[in-house]
Short mmCIF file of C-alpha atoms and ligand atoms in Angstrom, two decimals:
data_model
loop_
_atom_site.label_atom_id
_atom_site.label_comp_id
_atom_site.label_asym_id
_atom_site.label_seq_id
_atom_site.Cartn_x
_atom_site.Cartn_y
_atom_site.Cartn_z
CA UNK A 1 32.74 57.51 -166.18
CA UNK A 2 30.10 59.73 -167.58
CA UNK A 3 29.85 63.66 -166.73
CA UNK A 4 26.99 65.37 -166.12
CA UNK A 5 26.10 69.09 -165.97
CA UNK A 6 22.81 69.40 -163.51
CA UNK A 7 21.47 72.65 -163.05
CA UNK A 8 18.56 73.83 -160.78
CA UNK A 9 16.79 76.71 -160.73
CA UNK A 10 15.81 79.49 -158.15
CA UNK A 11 12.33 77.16 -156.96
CA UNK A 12 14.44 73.85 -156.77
CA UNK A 13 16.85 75.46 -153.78
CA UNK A 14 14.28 77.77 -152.74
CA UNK A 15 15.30 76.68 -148.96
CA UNK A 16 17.54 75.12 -146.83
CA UNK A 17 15.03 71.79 -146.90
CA UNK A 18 14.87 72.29 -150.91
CA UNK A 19 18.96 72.45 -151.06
CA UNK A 20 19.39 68.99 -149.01
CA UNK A 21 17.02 67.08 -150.96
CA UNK A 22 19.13 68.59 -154.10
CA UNK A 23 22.44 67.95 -152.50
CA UNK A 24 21.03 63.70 -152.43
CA UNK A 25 19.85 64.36 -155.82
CA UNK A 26 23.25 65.14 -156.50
CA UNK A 27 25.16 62.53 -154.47
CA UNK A 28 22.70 60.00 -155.85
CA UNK A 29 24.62 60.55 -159.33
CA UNK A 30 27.72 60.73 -157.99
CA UNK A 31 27.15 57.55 -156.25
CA UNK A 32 25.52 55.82 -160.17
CA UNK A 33 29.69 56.58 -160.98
CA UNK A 34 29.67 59.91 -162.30
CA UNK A 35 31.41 62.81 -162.17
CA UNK A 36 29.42 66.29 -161.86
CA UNK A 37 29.08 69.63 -162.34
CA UNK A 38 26.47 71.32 -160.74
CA UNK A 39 25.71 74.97 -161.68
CA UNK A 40 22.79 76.82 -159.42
CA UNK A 41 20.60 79.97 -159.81
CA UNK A 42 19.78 82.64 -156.66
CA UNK A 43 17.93 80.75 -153.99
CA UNK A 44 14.04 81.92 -154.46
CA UNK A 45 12.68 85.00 -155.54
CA UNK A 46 16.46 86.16 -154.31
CA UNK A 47 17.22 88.24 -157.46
CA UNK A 48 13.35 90.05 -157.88
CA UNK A 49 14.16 90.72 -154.35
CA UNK A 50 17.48 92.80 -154.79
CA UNK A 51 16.08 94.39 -158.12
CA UNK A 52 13.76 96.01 -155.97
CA UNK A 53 15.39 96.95 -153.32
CA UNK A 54 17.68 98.62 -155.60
CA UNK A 55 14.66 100.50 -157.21
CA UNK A 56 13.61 101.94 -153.92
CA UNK A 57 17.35 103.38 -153.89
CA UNK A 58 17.24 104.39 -157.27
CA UNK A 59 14.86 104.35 -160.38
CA UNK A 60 17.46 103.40 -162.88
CA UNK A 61 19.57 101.90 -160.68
CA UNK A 62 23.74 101.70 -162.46
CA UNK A 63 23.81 98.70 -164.86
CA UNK A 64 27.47 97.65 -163.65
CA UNK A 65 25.75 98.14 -159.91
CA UNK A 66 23.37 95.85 -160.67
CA UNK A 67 25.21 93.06 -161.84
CA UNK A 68 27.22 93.14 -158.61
CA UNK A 69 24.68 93.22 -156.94
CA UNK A 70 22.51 90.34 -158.72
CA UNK A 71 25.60 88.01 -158.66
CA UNK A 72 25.54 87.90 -154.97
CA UNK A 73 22.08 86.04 -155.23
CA UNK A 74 24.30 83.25 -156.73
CA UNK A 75 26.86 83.46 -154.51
CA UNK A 76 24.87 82.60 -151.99
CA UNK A 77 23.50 79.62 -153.81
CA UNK A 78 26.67 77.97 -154.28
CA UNK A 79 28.14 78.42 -151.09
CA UNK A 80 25.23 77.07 -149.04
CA UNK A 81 24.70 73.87 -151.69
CA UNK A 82 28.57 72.92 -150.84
CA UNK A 83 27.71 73.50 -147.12
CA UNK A 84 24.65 71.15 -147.83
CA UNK A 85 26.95 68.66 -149.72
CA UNK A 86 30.34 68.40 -146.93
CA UNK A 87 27.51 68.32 -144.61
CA UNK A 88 26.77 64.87 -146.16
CA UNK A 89 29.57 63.84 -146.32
CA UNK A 90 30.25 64.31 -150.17
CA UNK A 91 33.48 66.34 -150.96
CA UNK A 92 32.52 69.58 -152.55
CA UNK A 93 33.97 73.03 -153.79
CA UNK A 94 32.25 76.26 -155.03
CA UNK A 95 33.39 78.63 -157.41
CA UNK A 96 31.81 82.10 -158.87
CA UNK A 97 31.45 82.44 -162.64
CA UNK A 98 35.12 84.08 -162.95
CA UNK A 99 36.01 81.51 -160.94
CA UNK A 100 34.96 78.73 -162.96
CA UNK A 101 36.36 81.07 -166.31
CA UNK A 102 33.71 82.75 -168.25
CA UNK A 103 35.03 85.22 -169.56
CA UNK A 104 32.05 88.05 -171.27
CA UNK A 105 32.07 90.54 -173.65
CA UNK A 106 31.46 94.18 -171.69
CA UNK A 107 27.93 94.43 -171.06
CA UNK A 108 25.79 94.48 -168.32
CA UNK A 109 22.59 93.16 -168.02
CA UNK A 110 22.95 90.80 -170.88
CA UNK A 111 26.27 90.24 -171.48
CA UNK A 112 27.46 87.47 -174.17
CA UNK A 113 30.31 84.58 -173.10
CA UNK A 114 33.17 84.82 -174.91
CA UNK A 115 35.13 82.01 -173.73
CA UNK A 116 35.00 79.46 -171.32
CA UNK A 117 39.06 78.29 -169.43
CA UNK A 118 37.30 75.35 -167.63
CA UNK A 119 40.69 74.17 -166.52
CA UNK A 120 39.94 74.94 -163.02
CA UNK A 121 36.81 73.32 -162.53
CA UNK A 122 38.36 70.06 -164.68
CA UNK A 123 40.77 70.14 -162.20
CA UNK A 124 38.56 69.74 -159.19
CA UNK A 125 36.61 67.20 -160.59
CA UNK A 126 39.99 65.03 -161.65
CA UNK A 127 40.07 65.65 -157.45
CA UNK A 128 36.44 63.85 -156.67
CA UNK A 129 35.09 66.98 -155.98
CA UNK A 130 31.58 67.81 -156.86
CA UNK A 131 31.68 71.13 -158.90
CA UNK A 132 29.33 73.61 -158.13
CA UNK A 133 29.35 76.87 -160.24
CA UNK A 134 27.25 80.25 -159.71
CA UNK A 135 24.60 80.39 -162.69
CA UNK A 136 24.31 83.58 -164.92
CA UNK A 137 27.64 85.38 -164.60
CA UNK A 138 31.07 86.09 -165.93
CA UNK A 139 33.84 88.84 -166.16
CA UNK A 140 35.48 90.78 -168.86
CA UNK A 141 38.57 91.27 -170.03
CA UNK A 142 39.01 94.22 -167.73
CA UNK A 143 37.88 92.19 -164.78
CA UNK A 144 34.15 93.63 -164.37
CA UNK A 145 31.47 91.43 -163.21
CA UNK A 146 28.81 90.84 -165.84
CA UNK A 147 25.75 89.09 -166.21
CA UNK A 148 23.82 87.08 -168.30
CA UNK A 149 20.38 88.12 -168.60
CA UNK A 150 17.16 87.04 -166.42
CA UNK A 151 17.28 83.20 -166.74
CA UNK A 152 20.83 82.56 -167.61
CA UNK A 153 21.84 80.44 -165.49
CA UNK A 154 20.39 77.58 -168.03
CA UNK A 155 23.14 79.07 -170.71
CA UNK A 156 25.96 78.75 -167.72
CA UNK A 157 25.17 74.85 -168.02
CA UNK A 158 24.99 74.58 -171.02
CA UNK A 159 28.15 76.32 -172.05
CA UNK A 160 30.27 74.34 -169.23
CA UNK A 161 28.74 70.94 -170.44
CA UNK A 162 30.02 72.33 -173.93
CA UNK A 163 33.21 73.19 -172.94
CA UNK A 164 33.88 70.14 -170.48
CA UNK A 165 31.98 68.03 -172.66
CA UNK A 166 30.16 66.81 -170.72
CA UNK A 167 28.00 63.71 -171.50
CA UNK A 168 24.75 65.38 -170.85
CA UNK A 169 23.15 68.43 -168.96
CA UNK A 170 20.09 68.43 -167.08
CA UNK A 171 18.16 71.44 -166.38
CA UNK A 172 16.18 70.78 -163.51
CA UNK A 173 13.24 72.80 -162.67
CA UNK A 174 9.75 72.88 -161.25
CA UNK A 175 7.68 71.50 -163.80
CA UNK A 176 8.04 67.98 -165.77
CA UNK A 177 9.45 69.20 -168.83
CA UNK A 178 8.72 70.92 -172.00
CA UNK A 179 5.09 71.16 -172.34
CA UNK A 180 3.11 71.82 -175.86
CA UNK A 181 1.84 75.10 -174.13
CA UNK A 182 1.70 76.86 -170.59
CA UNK A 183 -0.12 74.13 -168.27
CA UNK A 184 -1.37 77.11 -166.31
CA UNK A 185 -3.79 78.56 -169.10
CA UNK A 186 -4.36 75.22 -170.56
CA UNK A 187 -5.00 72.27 -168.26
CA UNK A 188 -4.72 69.57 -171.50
CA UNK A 189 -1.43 71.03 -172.16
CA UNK A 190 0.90 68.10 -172.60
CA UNK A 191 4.32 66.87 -171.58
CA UNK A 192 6.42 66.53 -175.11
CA UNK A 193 8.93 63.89 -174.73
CA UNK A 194 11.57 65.00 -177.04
CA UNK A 195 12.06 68.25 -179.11
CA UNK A 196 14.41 69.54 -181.70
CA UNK A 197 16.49 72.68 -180.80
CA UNK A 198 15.14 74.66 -183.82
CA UNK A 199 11.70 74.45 -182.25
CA UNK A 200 13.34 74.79 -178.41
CA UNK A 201 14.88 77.76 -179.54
CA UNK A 202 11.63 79.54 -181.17
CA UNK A 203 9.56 78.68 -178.05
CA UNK A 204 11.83 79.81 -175.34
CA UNK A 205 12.41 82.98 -178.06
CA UNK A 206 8.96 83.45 -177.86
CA UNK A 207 8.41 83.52 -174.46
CA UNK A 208 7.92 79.92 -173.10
CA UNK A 209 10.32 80.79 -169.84
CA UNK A 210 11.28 76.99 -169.01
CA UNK A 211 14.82 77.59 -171.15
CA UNK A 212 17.25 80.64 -171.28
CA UNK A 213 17.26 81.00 -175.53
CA UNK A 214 20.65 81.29 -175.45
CA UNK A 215 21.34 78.21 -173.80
CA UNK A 216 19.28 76.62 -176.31
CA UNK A 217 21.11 78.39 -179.30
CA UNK A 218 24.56 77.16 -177.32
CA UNK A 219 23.27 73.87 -177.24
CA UNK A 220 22.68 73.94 -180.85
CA UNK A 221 25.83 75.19 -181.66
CA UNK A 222 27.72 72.28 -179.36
CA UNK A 223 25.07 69.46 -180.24
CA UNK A 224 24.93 69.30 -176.11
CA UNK A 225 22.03 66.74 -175.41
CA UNK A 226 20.07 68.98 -172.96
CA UNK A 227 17.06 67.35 -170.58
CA UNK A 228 14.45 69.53 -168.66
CA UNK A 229 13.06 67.92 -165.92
CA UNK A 230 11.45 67.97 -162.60
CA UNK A 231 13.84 68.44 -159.02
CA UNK A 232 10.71 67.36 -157.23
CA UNK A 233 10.37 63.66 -158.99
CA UNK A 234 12.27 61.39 -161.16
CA UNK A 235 9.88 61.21 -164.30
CA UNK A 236 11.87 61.37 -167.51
CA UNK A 237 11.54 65.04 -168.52
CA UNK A 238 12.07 66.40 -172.07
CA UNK A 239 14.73 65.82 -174.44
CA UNK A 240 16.17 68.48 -176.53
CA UNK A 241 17.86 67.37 -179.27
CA UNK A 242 18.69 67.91 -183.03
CA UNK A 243 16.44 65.13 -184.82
CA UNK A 244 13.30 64.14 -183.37
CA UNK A 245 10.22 61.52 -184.60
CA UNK A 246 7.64 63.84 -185.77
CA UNK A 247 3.92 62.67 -184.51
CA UNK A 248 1.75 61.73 -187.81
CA UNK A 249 -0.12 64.96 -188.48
CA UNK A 250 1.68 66.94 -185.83
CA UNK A 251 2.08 70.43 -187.60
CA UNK A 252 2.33 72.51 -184.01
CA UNK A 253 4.34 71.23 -181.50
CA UNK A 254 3.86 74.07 -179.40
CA UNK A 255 1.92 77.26 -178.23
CA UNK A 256 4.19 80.32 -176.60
CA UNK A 257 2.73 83.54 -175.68
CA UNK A 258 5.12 86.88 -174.76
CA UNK A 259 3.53 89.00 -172.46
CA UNK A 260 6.71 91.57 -172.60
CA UNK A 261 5.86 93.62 -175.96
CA UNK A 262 4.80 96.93 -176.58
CA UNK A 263 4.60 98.49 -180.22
CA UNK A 264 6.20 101.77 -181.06
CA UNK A 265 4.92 103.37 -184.49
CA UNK A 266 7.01 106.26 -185.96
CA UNK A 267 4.40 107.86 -188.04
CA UNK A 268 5.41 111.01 -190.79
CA UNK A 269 9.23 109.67 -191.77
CA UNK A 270 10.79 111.32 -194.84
CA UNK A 271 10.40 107.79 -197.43
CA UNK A 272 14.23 108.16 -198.41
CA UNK A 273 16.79 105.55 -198.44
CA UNK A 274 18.44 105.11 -194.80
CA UNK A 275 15.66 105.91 -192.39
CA UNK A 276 15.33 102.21 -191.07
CA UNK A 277 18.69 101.79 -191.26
CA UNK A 278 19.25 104.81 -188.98
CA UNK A 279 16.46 103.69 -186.93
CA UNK A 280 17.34 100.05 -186.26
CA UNK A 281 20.89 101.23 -186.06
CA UNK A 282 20.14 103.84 -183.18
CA UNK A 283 18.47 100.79 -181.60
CA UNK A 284 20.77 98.75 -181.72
CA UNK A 285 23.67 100.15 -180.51
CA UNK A 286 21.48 100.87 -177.44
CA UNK A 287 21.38 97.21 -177.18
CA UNK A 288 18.03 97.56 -177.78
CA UNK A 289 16.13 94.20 -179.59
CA UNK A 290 13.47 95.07 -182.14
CA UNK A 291 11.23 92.33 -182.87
CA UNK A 292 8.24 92.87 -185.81
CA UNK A 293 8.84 95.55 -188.22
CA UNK A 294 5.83 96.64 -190.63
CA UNK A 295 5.69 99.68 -192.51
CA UNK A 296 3.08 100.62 -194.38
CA UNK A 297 2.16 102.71 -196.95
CA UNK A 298 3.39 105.75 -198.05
CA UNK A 299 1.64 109.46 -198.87
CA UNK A 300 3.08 112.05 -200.10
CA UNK A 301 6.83 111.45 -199.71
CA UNK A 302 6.12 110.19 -195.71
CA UNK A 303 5.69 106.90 -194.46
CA UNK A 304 4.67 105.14 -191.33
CA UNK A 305 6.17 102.40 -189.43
CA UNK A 306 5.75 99.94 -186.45
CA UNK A 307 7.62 97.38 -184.35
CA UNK A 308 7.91 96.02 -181.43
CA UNK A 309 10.21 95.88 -178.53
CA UNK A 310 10.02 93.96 -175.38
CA UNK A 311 8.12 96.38 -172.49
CA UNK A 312 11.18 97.02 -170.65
CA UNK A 313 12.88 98.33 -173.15
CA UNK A 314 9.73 100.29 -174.32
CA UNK A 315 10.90 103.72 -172.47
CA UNK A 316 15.00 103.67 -173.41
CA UNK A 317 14.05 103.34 -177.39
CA UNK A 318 11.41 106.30 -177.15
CA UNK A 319 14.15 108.20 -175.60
CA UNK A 320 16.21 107.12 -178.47
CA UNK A 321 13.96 107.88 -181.13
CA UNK A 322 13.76 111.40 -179.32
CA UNK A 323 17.06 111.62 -179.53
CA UNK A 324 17.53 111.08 -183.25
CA UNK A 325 14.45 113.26 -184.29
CA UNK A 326 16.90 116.25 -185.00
CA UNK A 327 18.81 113.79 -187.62
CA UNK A 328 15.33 111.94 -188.43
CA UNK A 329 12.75 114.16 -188.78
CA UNK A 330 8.98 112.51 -188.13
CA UNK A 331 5.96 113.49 -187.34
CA UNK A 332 4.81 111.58 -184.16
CA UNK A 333 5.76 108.51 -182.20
CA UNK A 334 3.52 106.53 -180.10
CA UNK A 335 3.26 103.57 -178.02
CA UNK A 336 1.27 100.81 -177.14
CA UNK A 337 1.02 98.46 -174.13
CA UNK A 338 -1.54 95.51 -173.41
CA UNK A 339 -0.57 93.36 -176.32
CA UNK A 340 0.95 89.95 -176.41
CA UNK A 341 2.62 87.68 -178.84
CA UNK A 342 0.73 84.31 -179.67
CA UNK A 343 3.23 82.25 -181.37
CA UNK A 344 2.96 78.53 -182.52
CA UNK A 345 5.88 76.46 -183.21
CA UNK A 346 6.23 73.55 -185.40
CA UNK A 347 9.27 71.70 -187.52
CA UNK A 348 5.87 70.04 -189.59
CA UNK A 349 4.89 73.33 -190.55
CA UNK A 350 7.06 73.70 -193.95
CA UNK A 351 5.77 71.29 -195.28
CA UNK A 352 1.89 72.08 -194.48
CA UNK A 353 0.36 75.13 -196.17
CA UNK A 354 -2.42 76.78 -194.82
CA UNK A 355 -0.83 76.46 -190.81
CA UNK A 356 -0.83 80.30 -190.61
CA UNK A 357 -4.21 80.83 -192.33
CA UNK A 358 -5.93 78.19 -189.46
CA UNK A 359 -4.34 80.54 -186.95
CA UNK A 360 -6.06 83.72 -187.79
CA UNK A 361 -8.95 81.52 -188.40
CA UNK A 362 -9.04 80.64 -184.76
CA UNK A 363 -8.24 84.11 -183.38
CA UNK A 364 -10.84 85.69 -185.45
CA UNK A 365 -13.35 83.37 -184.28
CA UNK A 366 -12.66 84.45 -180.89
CA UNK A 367 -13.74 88.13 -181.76
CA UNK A 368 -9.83 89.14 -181.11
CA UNK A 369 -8.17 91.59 -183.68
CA UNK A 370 -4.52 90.36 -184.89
CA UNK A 371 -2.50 93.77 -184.62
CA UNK A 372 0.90 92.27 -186.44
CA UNK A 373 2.43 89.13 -187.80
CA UNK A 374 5.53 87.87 -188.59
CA UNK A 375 6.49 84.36 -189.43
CA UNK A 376 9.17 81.79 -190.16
CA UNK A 377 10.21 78.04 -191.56
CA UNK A 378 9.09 76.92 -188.69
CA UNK A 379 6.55 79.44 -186.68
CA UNK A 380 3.82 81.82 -186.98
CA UNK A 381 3.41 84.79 -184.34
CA UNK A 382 0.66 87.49 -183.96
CA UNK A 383 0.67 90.20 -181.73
CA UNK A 384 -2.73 90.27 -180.55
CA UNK A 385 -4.83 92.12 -177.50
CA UNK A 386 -3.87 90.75 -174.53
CA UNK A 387 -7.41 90.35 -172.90
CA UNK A 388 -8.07 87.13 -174.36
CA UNK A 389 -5.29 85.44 -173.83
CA UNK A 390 -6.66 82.86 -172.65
CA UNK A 391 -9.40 81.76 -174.56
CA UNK A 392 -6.80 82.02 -177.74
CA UNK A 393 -4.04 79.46 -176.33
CA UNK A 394 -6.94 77.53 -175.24
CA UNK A 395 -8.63 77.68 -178.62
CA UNK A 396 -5.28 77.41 -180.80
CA UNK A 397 -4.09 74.17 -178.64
CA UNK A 398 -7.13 72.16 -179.71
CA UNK A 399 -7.40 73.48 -183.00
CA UNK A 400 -3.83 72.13 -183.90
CA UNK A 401 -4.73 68.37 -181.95
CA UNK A 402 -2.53 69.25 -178.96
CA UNK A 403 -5.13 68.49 -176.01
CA UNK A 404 -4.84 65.42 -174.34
CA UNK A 405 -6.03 63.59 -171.50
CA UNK A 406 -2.82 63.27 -169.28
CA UNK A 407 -3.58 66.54 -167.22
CA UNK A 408 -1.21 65.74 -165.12
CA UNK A 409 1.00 69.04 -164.34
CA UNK A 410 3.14 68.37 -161.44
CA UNK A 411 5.06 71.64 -159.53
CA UNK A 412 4.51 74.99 -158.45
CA UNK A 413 4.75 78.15 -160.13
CA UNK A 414 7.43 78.52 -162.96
CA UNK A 415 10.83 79.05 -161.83
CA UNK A 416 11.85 81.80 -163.95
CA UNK A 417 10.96 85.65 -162.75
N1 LIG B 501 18.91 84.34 -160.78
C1 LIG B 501 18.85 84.80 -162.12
C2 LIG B 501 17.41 85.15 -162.45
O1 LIG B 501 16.55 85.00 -161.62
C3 LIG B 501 19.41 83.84 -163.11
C4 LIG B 501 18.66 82.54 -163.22
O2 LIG B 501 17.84 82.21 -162.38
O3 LIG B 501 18.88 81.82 -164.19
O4 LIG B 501 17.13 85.57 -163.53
MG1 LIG B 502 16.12 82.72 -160.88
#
């Protein structure tokens, strides 16, 4: 008997009508001889809905607050999809992320697992029960309720088909699969049928919002065979794995684009040994992610920096680099919104000089100035301005020989956000 993890997003049991037809999905693989866990996100637009109703209470709302509050969006899910399931007859049980046994480290918001006691949902299964666990939450040591970060309900399957080990898990969602960029902005996007979890794991870093990157990264880790596909049809979906064919002359296998960045320049620092560390330390223990770091040149004795951080954390680090100026002395700080990050992706691209030079080729040629750049084995990303958008993805995705014919994009909008 093989054991599967399937895990649905917010879209996929969006109502009562979308939870039955998952509840057959799921006694459909029950009934092929499985066993399964099934772990579910907050029904609809459930958690943007409580984040701002919370905000009309409070503009920064309590971090712990908000994670009980957020986990309730769960909660619901899982208590209405075993409703749906003993409705049909199929024998069923529920459990919260504590339930289930993640335990986190102590952070809210975007709190890390630290282990996984599964014994409790291996249990139920050993029963014929179908498991069903709340997506994107855990609990400390001390018993608070943490969660995982927007999305993170992908990483809850993933880690549970890693510690059950399970045979597979299935991410099901509203669109077909992995697709070589966003089939919104570019109608020839296409559907890629397998890719490896290096390349996973830059995209959904970079913004593509079909997979949580930490699931990815935990699927790495595990070697957990991970499949994206659609709840609303049974086409094959992507596979996410550690090898995979590469295409003859496929450098880029895919296009992401980050619309959550804003740049922060410290301009005037004293050029003496410690300032970034004091900088990216402050930053850090705010929890705070810092993505591009340039500095550039210095002038008498001072030097200027810039990096970026994702918008919502834009305000918290000013306020920390206010709070460090006694220590830190600079001149200025300033901010900038309206950018985005145009990233591609590609495991061909060691091997192929001249991918990143193509790329600002492209970008120039669409009259759009590249503001920063920072690359890898495996990817190239500019921050760019974020009026063109468009036309750049669009530009970049022929340029590299993704177009194809097969327009065909099946779904609504993305389930994430
Ligand atoms: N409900 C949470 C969110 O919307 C977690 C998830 O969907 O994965 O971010
Ligand atoms: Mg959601």
């Amino acid at each position: 008997m093989a054991l599967y993890v399937m895990k649905f997003g917010g879209s996929s049991v969006g109502d009562t009508e979308r939870m039955q037809r998952v509840a057959r999905r799921i006694i459909e693989k029950q009934q092929e001889g499985n066993q399964v866990v099934v772990v579910v996100s907050a029904m609809g637009d459930t958690t943007d809905d409580l984040i701002d109703q919370a905000k009309l209470l409070s503009k920064e709302p309590p971090a712990r607050e908000m994670d009980m509050l957020m986990t309730t969006g769960e909660q619901i899910s899982i208590a209405m999809l075993s409703i749906a399931l003993q409705a049909m007859g199929a024998q069923a049980v529920s459990y919260t992320g504590w339930q289930a046994g993640f335990r986190t480290e102590a952070v809210h918001g975007k709190a890390r697992i630290t282990d996984i006691q599964p014994e409790r949902v291996l249990k139920s299964l050993e029963a014929g029960n179908i498991v069903i666990v709340a997506g994107f939450q855990g609990m400390t040591e001390e018993g608070e309720i943490t969660t995982f970060g927007r999305g993170g309900s992908d990483t809850t399957a993933v880690a549970l088909a890693a510690a059950t080990h399970a045979d597979c898990c299935e991410i099901y969602t509203d669109v077909d699969g992995i697709y070589s960029t966003d089939p919104r902005i570019v109608k020839n996007a296409r559907k890629l049928n397998e890719i490896s979890y290096d390349e996973m794991l830059e995209l959904a870093n970079l913004g593509a919002a079909v997979l949580h990157p930490r699931a990815v990264e935990y699927a790495k880790l595990h070697q957990v065979r991970l499949v994206v596909r659609s709840s609303f049809n049974n086409n094959e979906g992507t596979v996410v794995k550690e090898e995979v064919k590469m295409e003859q002359g496929v450098v880029v296998s895919g296009i992401a684009y980050d619309k959550n960045v804003a740049r922060i320049s410290i301009l005037g620092v004293s050029h003496v040994p410690g300032v970034l560390a004091k900088v990216f330390g402050s930053l850090a223990e705010s929890k705070i992610d810092v993505d591009i770091i340039v500095q550039s040149g210095v002038q008498d004795g001072k030097a200027d920096f810039s990096f970026t951080v994702a918008l919502s954390d834009c305000d918290k680090a000013l306020k920390v680099l206010e709070q460090i100026r006694g220590a830190l002395p600079y001149d200025k700080v300033t901010s900038e919104e309206g950018l985005v990050k145009v990233s591609i992706v590609g495991a061909g691209m060691v091997s192929h000089p001249g991918v990143a030079a193509q790329m600002f080729e492209v970008i120039s040629k669409q009259g759009v100035n590249i503001v920063m750049v920072s690359t890898s084995e495996i990817k190239v990303s500019c921050v760019i301005d974020g009026s063109k958008l468009n036309e750049v993805i669009t530009a970049l995705h022929s340029a590299y020989g993704l177009d194809t014919e097969n327009t065909a994009f099946v779904g609504g909008p993305q389930d994430r956000r």
